[in-house]
PDB file of C-alpha atoms in Angstrom:
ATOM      1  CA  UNK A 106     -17.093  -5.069  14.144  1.00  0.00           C
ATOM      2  CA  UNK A 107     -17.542  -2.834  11.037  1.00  0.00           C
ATOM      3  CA  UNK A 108     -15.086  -0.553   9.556  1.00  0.00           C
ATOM      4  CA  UNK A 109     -18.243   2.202  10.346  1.00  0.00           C
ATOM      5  CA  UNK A 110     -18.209   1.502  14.033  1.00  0.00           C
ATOM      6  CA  UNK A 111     -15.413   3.650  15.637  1.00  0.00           C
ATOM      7  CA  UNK A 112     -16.122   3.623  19.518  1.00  0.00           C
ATOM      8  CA  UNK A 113     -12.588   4.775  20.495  1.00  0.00           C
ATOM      9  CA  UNK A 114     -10.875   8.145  19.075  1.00  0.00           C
ATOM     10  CA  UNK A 115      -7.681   7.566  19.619  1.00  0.00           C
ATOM     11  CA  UNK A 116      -4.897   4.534  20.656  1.00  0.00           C
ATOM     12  CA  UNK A 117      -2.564   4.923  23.684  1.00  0.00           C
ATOM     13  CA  UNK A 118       0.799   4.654  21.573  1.00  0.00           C
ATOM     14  CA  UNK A 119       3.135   2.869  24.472  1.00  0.00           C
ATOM     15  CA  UNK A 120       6.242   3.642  22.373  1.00  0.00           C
ATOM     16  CA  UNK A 121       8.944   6.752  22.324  1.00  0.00           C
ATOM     17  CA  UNK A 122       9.640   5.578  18.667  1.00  0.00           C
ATOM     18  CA  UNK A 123       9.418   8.922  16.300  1.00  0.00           C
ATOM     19  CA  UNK A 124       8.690   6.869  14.100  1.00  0.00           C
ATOM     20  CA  UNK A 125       5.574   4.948  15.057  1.00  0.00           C
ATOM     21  CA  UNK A 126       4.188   8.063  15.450  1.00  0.00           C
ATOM     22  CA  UNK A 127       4.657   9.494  12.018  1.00  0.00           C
ATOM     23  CA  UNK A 128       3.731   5.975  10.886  1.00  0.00           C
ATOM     24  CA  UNK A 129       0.275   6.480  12.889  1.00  0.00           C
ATOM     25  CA  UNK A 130      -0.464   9.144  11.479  1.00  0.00           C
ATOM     26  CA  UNK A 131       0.236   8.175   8.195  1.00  0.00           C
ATOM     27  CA  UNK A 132      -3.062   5.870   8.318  1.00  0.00           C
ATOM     28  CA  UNK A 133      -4.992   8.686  10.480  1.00  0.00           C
ATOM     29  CA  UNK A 134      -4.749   7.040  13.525  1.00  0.00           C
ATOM     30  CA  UNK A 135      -4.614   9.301  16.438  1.00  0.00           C
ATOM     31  CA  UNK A 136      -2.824   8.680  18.987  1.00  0.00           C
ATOM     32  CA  UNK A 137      -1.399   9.759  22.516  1.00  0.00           C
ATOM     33  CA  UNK A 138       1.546   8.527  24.402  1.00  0.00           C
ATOM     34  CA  UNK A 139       1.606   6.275  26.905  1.00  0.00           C
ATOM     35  CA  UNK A 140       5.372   6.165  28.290  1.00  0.00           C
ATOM     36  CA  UNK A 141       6.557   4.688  30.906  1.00  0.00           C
ATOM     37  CA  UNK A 142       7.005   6.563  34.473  1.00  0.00           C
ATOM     38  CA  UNK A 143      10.731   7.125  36.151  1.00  0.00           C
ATOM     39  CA  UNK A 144       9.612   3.910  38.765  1.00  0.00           C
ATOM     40  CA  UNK A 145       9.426   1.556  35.847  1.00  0.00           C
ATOM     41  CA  UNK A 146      12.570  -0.485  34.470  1.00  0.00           C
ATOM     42  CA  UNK A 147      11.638  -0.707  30.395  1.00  0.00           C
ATOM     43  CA  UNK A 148      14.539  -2.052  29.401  1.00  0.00           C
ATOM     44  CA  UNK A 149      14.587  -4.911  31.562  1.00  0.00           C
ATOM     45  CA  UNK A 150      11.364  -6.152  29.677  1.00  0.00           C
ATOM     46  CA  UNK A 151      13.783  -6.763  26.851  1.00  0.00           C
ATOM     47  CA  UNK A 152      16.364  -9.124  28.759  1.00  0.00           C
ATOM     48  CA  UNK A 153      17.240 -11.923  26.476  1.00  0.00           C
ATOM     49  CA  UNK A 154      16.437 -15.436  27.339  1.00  0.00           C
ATOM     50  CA  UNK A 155      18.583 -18.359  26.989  1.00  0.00           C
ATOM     51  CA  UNK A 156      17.616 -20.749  23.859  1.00  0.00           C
ATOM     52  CA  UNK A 157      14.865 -18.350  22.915  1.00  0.00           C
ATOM     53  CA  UNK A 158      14.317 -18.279  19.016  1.00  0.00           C
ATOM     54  CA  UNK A 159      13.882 -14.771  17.504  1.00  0.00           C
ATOM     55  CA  UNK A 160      10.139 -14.643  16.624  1.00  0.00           C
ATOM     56  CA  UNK A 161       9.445 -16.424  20.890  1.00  0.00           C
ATOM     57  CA  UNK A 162      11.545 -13.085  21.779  1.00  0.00           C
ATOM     58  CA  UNK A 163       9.732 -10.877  20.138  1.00  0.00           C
ATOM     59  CA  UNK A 164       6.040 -11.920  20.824  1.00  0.00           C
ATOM     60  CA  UNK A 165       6.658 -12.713  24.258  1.00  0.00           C
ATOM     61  CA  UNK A 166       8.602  -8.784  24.746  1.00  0.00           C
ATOM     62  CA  UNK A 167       5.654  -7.396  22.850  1.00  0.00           C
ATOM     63  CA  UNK A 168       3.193  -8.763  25.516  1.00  0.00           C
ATOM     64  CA  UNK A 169       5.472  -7.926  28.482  1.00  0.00           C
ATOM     65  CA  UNK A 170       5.511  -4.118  27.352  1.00  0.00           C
ATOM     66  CA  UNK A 171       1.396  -4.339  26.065  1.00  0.00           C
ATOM     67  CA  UNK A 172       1.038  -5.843  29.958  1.00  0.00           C
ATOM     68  CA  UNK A 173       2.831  -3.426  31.601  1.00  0.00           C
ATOM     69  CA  UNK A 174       1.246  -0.896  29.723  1.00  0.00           C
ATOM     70  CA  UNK A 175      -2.539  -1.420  30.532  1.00  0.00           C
ATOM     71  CA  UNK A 176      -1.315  -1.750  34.487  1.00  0.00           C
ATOM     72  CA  UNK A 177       0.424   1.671  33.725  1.00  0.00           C
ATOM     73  CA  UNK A 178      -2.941   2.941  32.162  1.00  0.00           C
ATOM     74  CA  UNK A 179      -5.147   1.691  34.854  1.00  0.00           C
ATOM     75  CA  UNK A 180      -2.631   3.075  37.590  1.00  0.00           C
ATOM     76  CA  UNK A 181      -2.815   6.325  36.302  1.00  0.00           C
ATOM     77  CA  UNK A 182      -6.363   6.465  35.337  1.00  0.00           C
ATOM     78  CA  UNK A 183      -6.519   7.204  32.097  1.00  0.00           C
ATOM     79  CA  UNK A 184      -9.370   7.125  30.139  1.00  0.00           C
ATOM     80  CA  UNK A 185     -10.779   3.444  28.641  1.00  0.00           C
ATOM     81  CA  UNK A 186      -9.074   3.270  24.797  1.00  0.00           C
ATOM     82  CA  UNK A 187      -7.140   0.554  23.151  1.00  0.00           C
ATOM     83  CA  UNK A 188      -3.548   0.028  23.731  1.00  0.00           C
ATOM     84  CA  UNK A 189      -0.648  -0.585  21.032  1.00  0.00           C
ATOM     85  CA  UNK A 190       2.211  -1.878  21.540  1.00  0.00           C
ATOM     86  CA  UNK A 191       5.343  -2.777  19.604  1.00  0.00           C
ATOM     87  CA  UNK A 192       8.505  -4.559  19.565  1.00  0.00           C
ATOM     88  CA  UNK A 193      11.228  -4.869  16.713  1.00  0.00           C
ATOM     89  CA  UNK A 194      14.233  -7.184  16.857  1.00  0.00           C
ATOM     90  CA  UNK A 195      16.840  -7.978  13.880  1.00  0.00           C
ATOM     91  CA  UNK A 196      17.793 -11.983  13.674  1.00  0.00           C
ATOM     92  CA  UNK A 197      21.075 -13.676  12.196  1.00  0.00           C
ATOM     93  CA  UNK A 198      19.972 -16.811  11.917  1.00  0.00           C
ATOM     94  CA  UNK A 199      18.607 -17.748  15.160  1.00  0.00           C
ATOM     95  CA  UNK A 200      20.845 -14.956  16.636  1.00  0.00           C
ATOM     96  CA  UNK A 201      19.455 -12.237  18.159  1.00  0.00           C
ATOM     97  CA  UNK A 202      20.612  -8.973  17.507  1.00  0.00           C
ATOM     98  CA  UNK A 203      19.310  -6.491  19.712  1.00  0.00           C
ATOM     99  CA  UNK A 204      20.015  -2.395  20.502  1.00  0.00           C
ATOM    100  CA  UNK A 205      24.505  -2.218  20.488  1.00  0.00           C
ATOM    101  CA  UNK A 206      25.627  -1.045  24.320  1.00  0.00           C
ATOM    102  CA  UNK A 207      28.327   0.495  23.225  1.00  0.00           C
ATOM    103  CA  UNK A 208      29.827   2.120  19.487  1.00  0.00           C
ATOM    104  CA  UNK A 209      32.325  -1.518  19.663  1.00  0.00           C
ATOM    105  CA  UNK A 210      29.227  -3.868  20.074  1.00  0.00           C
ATOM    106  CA  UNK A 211      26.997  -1.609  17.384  1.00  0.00           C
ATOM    107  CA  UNK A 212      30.237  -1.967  14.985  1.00  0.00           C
ATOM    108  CA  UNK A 213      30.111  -5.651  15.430  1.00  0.00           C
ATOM    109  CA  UNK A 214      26.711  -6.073  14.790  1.00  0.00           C
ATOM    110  CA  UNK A 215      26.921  -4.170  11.519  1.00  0.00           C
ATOM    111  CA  UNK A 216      30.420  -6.132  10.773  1.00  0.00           C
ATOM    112  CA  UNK A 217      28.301  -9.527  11.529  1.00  0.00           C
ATOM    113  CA  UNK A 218      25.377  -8.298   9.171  1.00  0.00           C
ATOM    114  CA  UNK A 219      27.946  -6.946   6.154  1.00  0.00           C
ATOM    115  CA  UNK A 220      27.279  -8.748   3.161  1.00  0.00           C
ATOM    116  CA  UNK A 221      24.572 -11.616   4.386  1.00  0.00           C
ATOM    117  CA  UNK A 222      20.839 -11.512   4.683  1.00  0.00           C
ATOM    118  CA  UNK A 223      18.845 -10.974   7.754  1.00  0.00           C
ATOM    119  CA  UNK A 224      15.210 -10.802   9.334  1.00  0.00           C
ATOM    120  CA  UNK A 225      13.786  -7.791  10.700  1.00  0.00           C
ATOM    121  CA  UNK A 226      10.923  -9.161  13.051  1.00  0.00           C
ATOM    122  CA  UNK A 227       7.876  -6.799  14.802  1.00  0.00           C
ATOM    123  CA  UNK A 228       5.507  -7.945  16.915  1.00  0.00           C
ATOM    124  CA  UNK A 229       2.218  -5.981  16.979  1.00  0.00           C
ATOM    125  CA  UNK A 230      -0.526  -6.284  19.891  1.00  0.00           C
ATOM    126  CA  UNK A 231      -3.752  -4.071  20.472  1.00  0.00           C
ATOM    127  CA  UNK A 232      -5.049  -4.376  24.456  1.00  0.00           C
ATOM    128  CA  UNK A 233      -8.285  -3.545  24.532  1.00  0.00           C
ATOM    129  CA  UNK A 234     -10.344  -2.704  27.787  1.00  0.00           C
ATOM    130  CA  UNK A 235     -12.639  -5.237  27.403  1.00  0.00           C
ATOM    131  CA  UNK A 236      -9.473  -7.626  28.062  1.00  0.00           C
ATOM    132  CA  UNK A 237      -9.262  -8.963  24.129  1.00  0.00           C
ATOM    133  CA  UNK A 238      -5.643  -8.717  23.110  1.00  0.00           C
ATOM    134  CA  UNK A 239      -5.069  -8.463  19.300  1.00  0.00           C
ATOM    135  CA  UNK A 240      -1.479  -9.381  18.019  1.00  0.00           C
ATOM    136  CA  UNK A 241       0.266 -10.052  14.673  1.00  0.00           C
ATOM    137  CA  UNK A 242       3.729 -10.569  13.426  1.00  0.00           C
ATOM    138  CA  UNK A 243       5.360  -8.842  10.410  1.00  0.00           C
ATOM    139  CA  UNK A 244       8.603 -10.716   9.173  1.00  0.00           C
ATOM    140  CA  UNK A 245      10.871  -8.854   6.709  1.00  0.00           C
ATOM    141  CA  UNK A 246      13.885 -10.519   4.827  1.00  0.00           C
ATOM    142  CA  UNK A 247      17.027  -7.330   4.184  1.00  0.00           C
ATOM    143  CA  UNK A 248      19.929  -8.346   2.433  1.00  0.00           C
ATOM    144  CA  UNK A 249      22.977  -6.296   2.994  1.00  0.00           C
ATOM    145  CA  UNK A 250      25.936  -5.453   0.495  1.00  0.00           C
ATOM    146  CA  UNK A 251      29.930  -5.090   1.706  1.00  0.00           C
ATOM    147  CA  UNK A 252      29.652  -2.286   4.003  1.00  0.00           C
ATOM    148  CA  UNK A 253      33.219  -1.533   4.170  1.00  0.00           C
ATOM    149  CA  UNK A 254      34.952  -0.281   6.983  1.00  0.00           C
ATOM    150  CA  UNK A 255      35.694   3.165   6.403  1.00  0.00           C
ATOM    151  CA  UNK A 256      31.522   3.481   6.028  1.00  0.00           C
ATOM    152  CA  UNK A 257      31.277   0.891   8.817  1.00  0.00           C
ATOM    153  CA  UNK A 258      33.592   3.668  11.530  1.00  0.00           C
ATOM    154  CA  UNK A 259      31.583   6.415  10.049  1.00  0.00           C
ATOM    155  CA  UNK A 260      28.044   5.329  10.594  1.00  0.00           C
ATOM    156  CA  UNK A 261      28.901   3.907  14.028  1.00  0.00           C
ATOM    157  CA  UNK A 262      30.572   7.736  14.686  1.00  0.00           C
ATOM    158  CA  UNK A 263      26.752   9.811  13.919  1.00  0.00           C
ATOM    159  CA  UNK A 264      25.199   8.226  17.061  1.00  0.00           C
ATOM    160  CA  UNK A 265      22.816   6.958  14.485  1.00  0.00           C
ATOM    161  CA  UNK A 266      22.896   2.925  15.344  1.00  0.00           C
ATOM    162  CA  UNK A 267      22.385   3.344  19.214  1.00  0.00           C
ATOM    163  CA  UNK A 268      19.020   2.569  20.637  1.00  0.00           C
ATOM    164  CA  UNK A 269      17.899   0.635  17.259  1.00  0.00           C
ATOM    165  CA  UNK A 270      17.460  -3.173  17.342  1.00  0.00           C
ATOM    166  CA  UNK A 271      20.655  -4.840  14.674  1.00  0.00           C
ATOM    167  CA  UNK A 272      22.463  -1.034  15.322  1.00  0.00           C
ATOM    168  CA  UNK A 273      20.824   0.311  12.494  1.00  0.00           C
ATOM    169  CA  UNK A 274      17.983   2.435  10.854  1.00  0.00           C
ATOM    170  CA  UNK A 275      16.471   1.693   7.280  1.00  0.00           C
ATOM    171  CA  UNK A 276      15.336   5.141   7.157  1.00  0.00           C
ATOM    172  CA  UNK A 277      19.132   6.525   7.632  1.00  0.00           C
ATOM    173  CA  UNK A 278      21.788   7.035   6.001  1.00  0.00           C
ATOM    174  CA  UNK A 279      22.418   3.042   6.113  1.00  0.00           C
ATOM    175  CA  UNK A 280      19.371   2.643   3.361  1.00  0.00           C
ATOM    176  CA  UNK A 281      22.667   2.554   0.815  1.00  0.00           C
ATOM    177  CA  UNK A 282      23.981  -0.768   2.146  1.00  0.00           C
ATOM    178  CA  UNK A 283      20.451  -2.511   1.433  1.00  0.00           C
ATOM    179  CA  UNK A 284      20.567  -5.054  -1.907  1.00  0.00           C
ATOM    180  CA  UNK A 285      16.990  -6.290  -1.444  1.00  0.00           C
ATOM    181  CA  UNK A 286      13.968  -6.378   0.814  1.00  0.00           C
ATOM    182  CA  UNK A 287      11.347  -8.553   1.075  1.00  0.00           C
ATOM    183  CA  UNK A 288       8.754  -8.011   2.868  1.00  0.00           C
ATOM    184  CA  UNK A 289       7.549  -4.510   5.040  1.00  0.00           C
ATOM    185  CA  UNK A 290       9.359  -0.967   4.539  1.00  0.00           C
ATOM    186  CA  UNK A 291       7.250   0.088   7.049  1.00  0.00           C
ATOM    187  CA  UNK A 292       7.943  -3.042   9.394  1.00  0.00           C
ATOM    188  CA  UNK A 293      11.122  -2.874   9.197  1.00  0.00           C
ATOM    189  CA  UNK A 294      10.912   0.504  10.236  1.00  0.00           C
ATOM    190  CA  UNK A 295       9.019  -0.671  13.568  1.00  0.00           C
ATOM    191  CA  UNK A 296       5.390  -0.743  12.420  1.00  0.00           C
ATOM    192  CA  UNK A 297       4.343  -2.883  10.045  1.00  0.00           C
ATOM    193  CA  UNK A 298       1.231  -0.638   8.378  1.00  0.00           C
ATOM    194  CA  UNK A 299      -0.808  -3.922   6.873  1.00  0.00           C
ATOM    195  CA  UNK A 300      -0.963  -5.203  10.176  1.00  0.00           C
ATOM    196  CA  UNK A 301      -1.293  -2.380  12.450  1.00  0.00           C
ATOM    197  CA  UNK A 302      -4.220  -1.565  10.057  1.00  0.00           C
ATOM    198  CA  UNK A 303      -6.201  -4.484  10.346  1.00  0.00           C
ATOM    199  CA  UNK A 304      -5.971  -4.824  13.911  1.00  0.00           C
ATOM    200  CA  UNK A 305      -7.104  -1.343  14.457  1.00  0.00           C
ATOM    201  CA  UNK A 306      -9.556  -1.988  12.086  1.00  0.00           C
ATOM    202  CA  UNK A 307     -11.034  -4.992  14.304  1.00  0.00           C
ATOM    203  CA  UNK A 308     -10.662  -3.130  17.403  1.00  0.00           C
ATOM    204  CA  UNK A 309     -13.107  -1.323  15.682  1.00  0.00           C
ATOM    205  CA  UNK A 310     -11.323   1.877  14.272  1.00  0.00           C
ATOM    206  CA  UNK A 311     -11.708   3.287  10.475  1.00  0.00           C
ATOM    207  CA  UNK A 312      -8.391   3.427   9.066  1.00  0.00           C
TER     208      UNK A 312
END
């Protein structure tokens, strides 16, 4: 499909993420929200499995949520427009680290990712309503300095690390820690612009 054909105006975003959105519309890509209703259990999509490397877990979340998304769109009868979905997960090694439960587990996290490198891994897929499902894979490398643990107590204290995948943000006040990235700013954020972009682009959207 060309970058001139544009038969949908907008993408259902199925994220709460601030910022996807501001990422969105950073490419002029509108979008609306397509959230998930009191009756449905989100978080249990995200339920790790035993053995499961990092980049299985994070494909195979991404197309949970992107499934249980286009069931939510049909059962609510939404207009026909693509679907994007998203899911971001930090791996030690073949550990996954995943959103803290508590200020002790996000302090551990950070203690465990103090001073060693890390991948930041988000899965990307486009449901379209002709049934095509696009999907990509951004993988970022982040290296970390000593945090130190008067920083460490502080940073776990602002609220910030809780509901973010490794207990942190890149775009907070943890951005000082960071020796090196390679790989996607915007990724590592939670979506990865270069491939967002080209699969909106093949679901036929100008971006």
């Amino acid at each position: 499909m060309s970058d001139t054909t544009a038969p949908f105006a907008f993408v259902y975003l199925a994220s709460q993420s601030p910022r996807r959105r501001q990422l969105l519309e950073q490419i002029g890509i509108r979008h609306e929200l397509l959230l998930p209703g009191a009756d449905e259990d989100a978080e249990a999509l995200e339920a790790l499995i035993d053995g499961e490397s990092p980049d299985d877990y994070v494909r195979r979340v991404t197309a949970a949520k992107l499934h249980a998304a286009l069931q939510r769109r049909e059962r609510r009868g939404l207009s026909p427009a693509p679907v994007l979905c998203l899911d971001t997960t930090v791996a030690l090694g073949d550990r996954i680290l995943g959103k803290p439960g508590d200020a002790a587990h996000a302090a551990a996290m950070l203690a465990s990712l103090s001073g060693r490198e890390h991948r930041v891994l988000t899965a990307v897929a486009v449901g379209l309503p002709d049934g095509r499902v696009l999907s990509a894979v951004n993988v970022s490398q982040v290296r970390f300095a000593e945090i130190g643990q008067a920083r460490l107590d502080a940073y776990v204290a602002s609220g910030e690390p809780m509901g973010k995948a490794g207990a942190y943000a890149i775009q907070s006040q943890a951005a000082a820690w960071i020796e090196h990235i390679a790989g996607s700013y915007s990724g590592i954020m939670g979506l990865p612009l270069f491939e967002t972009a080209q699969l909106l682009r093949e679901a036929g959207f100008v971006v």
